[in-house]
């Protein structure tokens, strides 16, 4: 299992947590897991170096605070494993210009930014993403026929995974069986969380207003206010109805995901009580969930040497796996061998 997340903000948010990160912790129990903070992807747009460095550490600390165990999972920073960029170049030489240009996220982002603000990195980052994945597929000598690399994806990343599968197949056809073909994986318990102020839109750092997002590292006071001020719907009935009651439906999804209580049970519990008590209880649940994570994150950030050691160890383990893949790739592509 491989998954990565960009360090593009000072905190992950509720949507990140319920949509993916909480499942990362659970998947340690059932898979060999590689989790990376993808800082190479974070520089496809203009960025501040000091902020990137700080946010990379914050991202890693939050993952550890949420329960990612460096003894069971390989947690690392993408740029500390140079094989990612190396394989990205090789796969880029197998990718058609039109193929890359058809990527929906590139078309959407470049349309917003205009030609002058769109980098070649933004154009090719799905190829680097393919390299991120394929570095950790079990190779021919590792029982590839019986082992599969699974990649947790949302709908917005499905197209990128299909490109990865295409490039793996293309490489195998040209140079011999090298990569196992990765599979999409939808983790159990993943929840689709929307903007608290615009419940028909995805909760997103780049698109949502500050009032529409709850940050994992936020203080309790602002968290409560955002839940209490979340857009609901006409009427007072706490009922799941995506079409007519998108606001309360989103809050029900959040409550159910955090508490483990089924939505019908919540509807029954709050029947006749109106939105006020429901929101108050949900706000307390959110605070109780994230307060320990915030406290553990700050403790990890205060011991920077320990955090650096954890990431260095993770990068060493990731490089060991990535280098095994690259030795085969370099040989099959025709590169001159390296002395070790």
Short mmCIF file of C-alpha atoms in Angstrom, two decimals:
data_model
loop_
_atom_site.label_atom_id
_atom_site.label_comp_id
_atom_site.label_asym_id
_atom_site.label_seq_id
_atom_site.Cartn_x
_atom_site.Cartn_y
_atom_site.Cartn_z
CA UNK A 1 0.00 0.00 0.00
CA UNK A 2 1.36 3.40 -0.98
CA UNK A 3 -0.15 6.83 -0.39
CA UNK A 4 1.15 10.38 -0.23
CA UNK A 5 -0.05 13.81 0.81
CA UNK A 6 1.19 17.29 -0.07
CA UNK A 7 2.55 19.66 2.61
CA UNK A 8 0.74 22.69 1.24
CA UNK A 9 -0.83 24.03 4.46
CA UNK A 10 -0.03 24.50 8.14
CA UNK A 11 -2.56 21.82 9.09
CA UNK A 12 -4.47 18.96 7.56
CA UNK A 13 -8.24 19.39 7.70
CA UNK A 14 -11.25 17.32 8.68
CA UNK A 15 -11.82 16.19 5.10
CA UNK A 16 -8.23 14.89 4.82
CA UNK A 17 -8.61 13.05 8.12
CA UNK A 18 -11.91 11.31 7.43
CA UNK A 19 -11.34 10.85 3.70
CA UNK A 20 -7.89 9.27 3.91
CA UNK A 21 -5.56 9.76 6.85
CA UNK A 22 -7.52 7.85 9.46
CA UNK A 23 -7.52 4.87 7.10
CA UNK A 24 -3.72 5.09 6.77
CA UNK A 25 -3.48 4.10 10.43
CA UNK A 26 -5.87 1.17 10.01
CA UNK A 27 -4.08 -0.11 6.90
CA UNK A 28 -0.84 -0.59 8.85
CA UNK A 29 -2.50 -3.66 10.36
CA UNK A 30 -3.21 -5.40 7.05
CA UNK A 31 -0.62 -4.13 4.52
CA UNK A 32 3.05 -3.32 4.09
CA UNK A 33 2.63 0.44 3.97
CA UNK A 34 4.66 3.27 2.41
CA UNK A 35 3.45 6.78 3.32
CA UNK A 36 5.18 9.88 1.99
CA UNK A 37 4.97 13.63 2.32
CA UNK A 38 5.17 14.58 -1.36
CA UNK A 39 7.14 17.81 -1.26
CA UNK A 40 8.27 17.49 -4.91
CA UNK A 41 4.62 17.82 -5.93
CA UNK A 42 4.25 20.90 -3.72
CA UNK A 43 6.65 22.98 -5.87
CA UNK A 44 4.66 22.77 -9.13
CA UNK A 45 3.31 26.20 -8.14
CA UNK A 46 5.14 29.22 -6.72
CA UNK A 47 6.09 28.54 -3.11
CA UNK A 48 8.04 29.88 -0.14
CA UNK A 49 11.00 27.60 0.73
CA UNK A 50 10.84 28.26 4.47
CA UNK A 51 7.10 27.54 4.50
CA UNK A 52 7.58 24.32 2.54
CA UNK A 53 10.24 23.10 4.97
CA UNK A 54 8.06 23.97 7.98
CA UNK A 55 4.93 22.42 6.51
CA UNK A 56 6.75 19.23 5.57
CA UNK A 57 7.73 18.74 9.22
CA UNK A 58 4.20 19.65 10.38
CA UNK A 59 2.67 17.14 7.96
CA UNK A 60 4.95 14.34 9.16
CA UNK A 61 4.30 15.19 12.82
CA UNK A 62 0.55 15.12 12.28
CA UNK A 63 0.70 11.71 10.61
CA UNK A 64 2.65 10.35 13.57
CA UNK A 65 0.25 12.03 16.01
CA UNK A 66 -2.71 10.41 14.25
CA UNK A 67 -1.20 6.99 14.79
CA UNK A 68 1.10 6.22 11.86
CA UNK A 69 3.69 3.95 13.50
CA UNK A 70 7.22 4.29 12.04
CA UNK A 71 7.97 0.74 13.23
CA UNK A 72 5.17 -0.68 11.07
CA UNK A 73 4.87 1.87 8.24
CA UNK A 74 7.61 3.42 6.14
CA UNK A 75 7.03 7.16 6.60
CA UNK A 76 9.30 9.42 4.56
CA UNK A 77 9.69 12.70 2.67
CA UNK A 78 9.58 12.28 -1.12
CA UNK A 79 12.57 14.52 -1.93
CA UNK A 80 14.79 12.46 0.39
CA UNK A 81 14.39 9.49 -1.98
CA UNK A 82 15.91 10.70 -5.30
CA UNK A 83 14.76 7.58 -7.15
CA UNK A 84 11.32 9.22 -7.39
CA UNK A 85 12.66 11.94 -9.69
CA UNK A 86 14.84 9.48 -11.61
CA UNK A 87 11.97 7.13 -12.44
CA UNK A 88 9.76 10.15 -13.15
CA UNK A 89 12.14 11.19 -15.96
CA UNK A 90 12.21 7.70 -17.46
CA UNK A 91 8.42 7.40 -17.42
CA UNK A 92 8.14 10.92 -18.85
CA UNK A 93 10.05 9.65 -21.87
CA UNK A 94 7.32 7.02 -22.33
CA UNK A 95 4.41 9.46 -21.97
CA UNK A 96 2.77 11.07 -24.97
CA UNK A 97 2.34 14.86 -24.97
CA UNK A 98 -1.36 14.53 -25.72
CA UNK A 99 -1.70 11.85 -23.06
CA UNK A 100 -0.35 14.21 -20.39
CA UNK A 101 -2.39 17.12 -21.74
CA UNK A 102 -5.64 15.20 -21.29
CA UNK A 103 -5.24 15.00 -17.50
CA UNK A 104 -8.32 16.74 -16.10
CA UNK A 105 -6.60 18.33 -13.10
CA UNK A 106 -3.93 19.87 -15.33
CA UNK A 107 -6.58 21.26 -17.69
CA UNK A 108 -8.58 22.72 -14.78
CA UNK A 109 -5.59 24.25 -12.98
CA UNK A 110 -3.93 25.61 -16.11
CA UNK A 111 -7.23 27.16 -17.22
CA UNK A 112 -7.43 29.02 -13.89
CA UNK A 113 -3.77 30.07 -13.82
CA UNK A 114 -3.27 30.86 -17.49
CA UNK A 115 -0.28 29.91 -19.63
CA UNK A 116 2.14 32.31 -17.91
CA UNK A 117 1.41 30.81 -14.49
CA UNK A 118 1.48 27.16 -15.52
CA UNK A 119 4.76 25.27 -15.11
CA UNK A 120 6.10 22.23 -16.92
CA UNK A 121 6.10 20.57 -13.48
CA UNK A 122 2.33 21.00 -13.25
CA UNK A 123 2.02 19.42 -16.70
CA UNK A 124 4.17 16.40 -15.84
CA UNK A 125 3.31 15.84 -12.18
CA UNK A 126 0.96 12.90 -12.96
CA UNK A 127 4.03 11.16 -14.43
CA UNK A 128 5.98 11.79 -11.21
CA UNK A 129 2.95 10.46 -9.34
CA UNK A 130 3.18 7.31 -11.46
CA UNK A 131 6.84 7.00 -10.47
CA UNK A 132 5.91 7.43 -6.80
CA UNK A 133 3.65 4.42 -7.12
CA UNK A 134 5.67 2.14 -9.38
CA UNK A 135 8.85 2.41 -7.31
CA UNK A 136 7.13 0.28 -4.67
CA UNK A 137 5.39 -2.33 -6.81
CA UNK A 138 6.73 -5.83 -6.12
CA UNK A 139 9.18 -6.69 -8.88
CA UNK A 140 9.52 -9.91 -10.87
CA UNK A 141 11.81 -11.44 -8.27
CA UNK A 142 9.45 -10.64 -5.42
CA UNK A 143 6.46 -12.77 -6.34
CA UNK A 144 4.74 -10.04 -8.32
CA UNK A 145 2.16 -12.49 -9.62
CA UNK A 146 0.87 -13.04 -6.10
CA UNK A 147 1.35 -9.54 -4.68
CA UNK A 148 -0.35 -6.31 -5.61
CA UNK A 149 0.32 -2.68 -4.80
CA UNK A 150 -2.87 -0.93 -3.79
CA UNK A 151 -3.26 2.83 -4.03
CA UNK A 152 -6.03 4.60 -2.06
CA UNK A 153 -7.67 7.03 -4.49
CA UNK A 154 -10.60 9.38 -4.60
CA UNK A 155 -12.51 10.11 -7.78
CA UNK A 156 -10.25 13.11 -8.53
CA UNK A 157 -7.18 10.84 -8.71
CA UNK A 158 -8.61 7.89 -10.66
CA UNK A 159 -7.43 9.29 -13.99
CA UNK A 160 -3.88 9.59 -12.65
CA UNK A 161 -3.90 5.98 -11.48
CA UNK A 162 -5.11 4.88 -14.91
CA UNK A 163 -2.13 6.72 -16.43
CA UNK A 164 0.14 4.88 -13.97
CA UNK A 165 -1.30 1.54 -15.03
CA UNK A 166 -0.87 2.47 -18.70
CA UNK A 167 2.77 3.47 -18.20
CA UNK A 168 3.53 0.29 -16.24
CA UNK A 169 2.06 -1.83 -19.03
CA UNK A 170 3.91 0.17 -21.70
CA UNK A 171 7.24 -0.24 -19.89
CA UNK A 172 6.63 -3.98 -19.45
CA UNK A 173 5.81 -4.39 -23.15
CA UNK A 174 8.90 -2.51 -24.34
CA UNK A 175 11.50 -3.64 -21.83
CA UNK A 176 10.21 -6.85 -20.26
CA UNK A 177 8.03 -7.68 -17.29
CA UNK A 178 9.15 -5.24 -14.59
CA UNK A 179 6.22 -3.64 -12.77
CA UNK A 180 3.20 -5.21 -11.16
CA UNK A 181 0.11 -3.25 -12.26
CA UNK A 182 -1.22 -1.21 -9.31
CA UNK A 183 -4.85 -1.34 -8.28
CA UNK A 184 -7.18 1.37 -7.01
CA UNK A 185 -8.28 0.83 -3.44
CA UNK A 186 -11.22 2.49 -1.70
CA UNK A 187 -10.59 2.11 2.03
CA UNK A 188 -13.48 1.07 4.24
CA UNK A 189 -14.67 3.93 6.41
CA UNK A 190 -13.53 6.69 4.05
CA UNK A 191 -16.00 9.55 4.20
CA UNK A 192 -16.73 12.26 1.64
CA UNK A 193 -16.73 15.52 3.62
CA UNK A 194 -17.93 18.79 2.10
CA UNK A 195 -17.45 22.49 2.84
CA UNK A 196 -19.28 23.61 6.00
CA UNK A 197 -20.44 26.79 4.26
CA UNK A 198 -21.03 25.30 0.79
CA UNK A 199 -22.13 21.72 1.46
CA UNK A 200 -22.36 20.85 -2.23
CA UNK A 201 -18.58 21.51 -2.67
CA UNK A 202 -15.66 19.40 -1.47
CA UNK A 203 -13.84 20.62 1.66
CA UNK A 204 -10.58 21.92 0.19
CA UNK A 205 -7.70 24.15 1.28
CA UNK A 206 -7.51 25.68 -2.18
CA UNK A 207 -11.22 26.28 -2.73
CA UNK A 208 -12.99 26.55 0.63
CA UNK A 209 -13.26 29.68 2.76
CA UNK A 210 -11.67 29.57 6.25
CA UNK A 211 -15.15 29.15 7.74
CA UNK A 212 -15.81 26.14 5.52
CA UNK A 213 -12.85 24.11 6.83
CA UNK A 214 -11.99 22.62 10.22
CA UNK A 215 -8.23 22.23 10.66
CA UNK A 216 -6.89 19.29 12.64
CA UNK A 217 -4.57 21.63 14.60
CA UNK A 218 -7.21 24.28 15.25
CA UNK A 219 -7.96 25.42 18.80
CA UNK A 220 -11.25 24.20 20.36
CA UNK A 221 -12.97 27.61 20.33
CA UNK A 222 -12.82 28.19 16.56
CA UNK A 223 -13.74 24.54 15.94
CA UNK A 224 -16.94 24.88 17.94
CA UNK A 225 -17.89 28.14 16.23
CA UNK A 226 -17.47 26.66 12.76
CA UNK A 227 -19.68 23.67 13.58
CA UNK A 228 -22.35 25.86 15.19
CA UNK A 229 -22.31 28.23 12.18
CA UNK A 230 -22.25 25.46 9.57
CA UNK A 231 -24.88 25.92 6.86
CA UNK A 232 -27.83 23.62 7.39
CA UNK A 233 -31.18 23.71 5.62
CA UNK A 234 -34.74 24.90 5.96
CA UNK A 235 -36.67 23.12 8.69
CA UNK A 236 -35.27 21.61 11.87
CA UNK A 237 -35.36 17.87 11.20
CA UNK A 238 -32.04 16.03 11.58
CA UNK A 239 -32.41 13.80 8.53
CA UNK A 240 -30.04 12.38 5.89
CA UNK A 241 -31.11 13.70 2.48
CA UNK A 242 -28.29 14.59 0.06
CA UNK A 243 -30.59 16.29 -2.44
CA UNK A 244 -32.75 18.43 -0.17
CA UNK A 245 -30.71 18.70 3.05
CA UNK A 246 -27.06 18.77 1.92
CA UNK A 247 -25.87 20.75 4.97
CA UNK A 248 -27.28 18.52 7.70
CA UNK A 249 -26.38 15.43 5.65
CA UNK A 250 -22.72 16.50 5.65
CA UNK A 251 -22.81 17.03 9.42
CA UNK A 252 -24.43 13.61 9.89
CA UNK A 253 -21.65 12.03 7.83
CA UNK A 254 -19.03 13.74 10.02
CA UNK A 255 -20.76 12.68 13.24
CA UNK A 256 -21.18 9.09 12.05
CA UNK A 257 -17.56 8.80 10.86
CA UNK A 258 -16.08 10.20 14.08
CA UNK A 259 -18.36 8.33 16.49
CA UNK A 260 -18.85 5.04 14.66
CA UNK A 261 -22.60 5.46 15.11
CA UNK A 262 -24.77 4.64 12.09
CA UNK A 263 -26.64 7.56 10.50
CA UNK A 264 -30.13 6.03 11.10
CA UNK A 265 -29.30 5.73 14.81
CA UNK A 266 -28.26 9.39 14.89
CA UNK A 267 -31.47 10.41 13.12
CA UNK A 268 -33.45 8.53 15.76
CA UNK A 269 -31.40 9.98 18.63
CA UNK A 270 -32.01 13.58 17.52
CA UNK A 271 -35.60 13.17 16.32
CA UNK A 272 -37.60 16.20 17.41
CA UNK A 273 -34.63 17.97 19.04
CA UNK A 274 -33.72 20.35 16.20
CA UNK A 275 -30.31 21.37 14.91
CA UNK A 276 -29.02 23.16 18.03
CA UNK A 277 -28.35 20.18 20.31
CA UNK A 278 -27.10 18.08 17.39
CA UNK A 279 -24.53 20.73 16.42
CA UNK A 280 -23.46 21.23 20.03
CA UNK A 281 -22.81 17.51 20.50
CA UNK A 282 -21.01 17.27 17.15
CA UNK A 283 -18.79 20.23 18.05
CA UNK A 284 -17.75 18.49 21.29
CA UNK A 285 -17.05 15.27 19.40
CA UNK A 286 -14.80 17.12 16.91
CA UNK A 287 -12.91 18.86 19.74
CA UNK A 288 -12.46 15.58 21.65
CA UNK A 289 -11.14 13.87 18.51
CA UNK A 290 -8.60 16.49 17.48
CA UNK A 291 -7.34 17.88 20.80
CA UNK A 292 -5.09 14.85 21.54
CA UNK A 293 -3.79 14.90 17.95
CA UNK A 294 -2.95 18.61 18.22
CA UNK A 295 -1.17 18.09 21.53
CA UNK A 296 0.88 15.13 20.22
CA UNK A 297 1.76 17.07 17.05
CA UNK A 298 3.12 20.03 19.03
CA UNK A 299 5.12 17.65 21.24
CA UNK A 300 6.70 16.02 18.18
CA UNK A 301 7.51 19.38 16.60
CA UNK A 302 9.18 20.50 19.83
CA UNK A 303 11.62 17.57 19.54
CA UNK A 304 12.87 18.27 16.02
CA UNK A 305 15.90 15.98 16.30
CA UNK A 306 13.67 12.99 17.01
CA UNK A 307 11.34 13.87 14.13
CA UNK A 308 14.31 14.21 11.77
CA UNK A 309 15.61 10.80 12.87
CA UNK A 310 12.24 9.16 12.20
CA UNK A 311 12.09 10.69 8.71
CA UNK A 312 15.73 9.79 7.95
CA UNK A 313 15.08 6.19 8.96
CA UNK A 314 11.93 6.10 6.82
CA UNK A 315 13.79 7.55 3.84
CA UNK A 316 16.54 4.92 4.21
CA UNK A 317 13.97 2.11 4.19
CA UNK A 318 12.13 3.65 1.24
CA UNK A 319 15.40 4.05 -0.70
CA UNK A 320 16.24 0.41 -0.11
CA UNK A 321 12.96 -0.63 -1.74
CA UNK A 322 13.17 2.03 -4.47
CA UNK A 323 16.77 1.18 -5.35
CA UNK A 324 15.86 -2.49 -5.89
CA UNK A 325 13.30 -1.35 -8.45
CA UNK A 326 15.66 1.13 -10.11
CA UNK A 327 18.47 -1.42 -10.53
CA UNK A 328 16.11 -3.48 -12.70
CA UNK A 329 14.75 -0.42 -14.52
CA UNK A 330 18.19 1.01 -15.34
CA UNK A 331 19.38 -2.32 -16.68
CA UNK A 332 16.30 -2.86 -18.85
CA UNK A 333 16.34 0.69 -20.22
CA UNK A 334 19.98 0.23 -21.22
CA UNK A 335 21.86 2.46 -18.78
CA UNK A 336 25.46 1.62 -17.95
CA UNK A 337 25.72 -0.19 -14.61
CA UNK A 338 26.79 1.61 -11.46
CA UNK A 339 29.59 0.57 -9.14
CA UNK A 340 28.51 0.20 -5.51
#
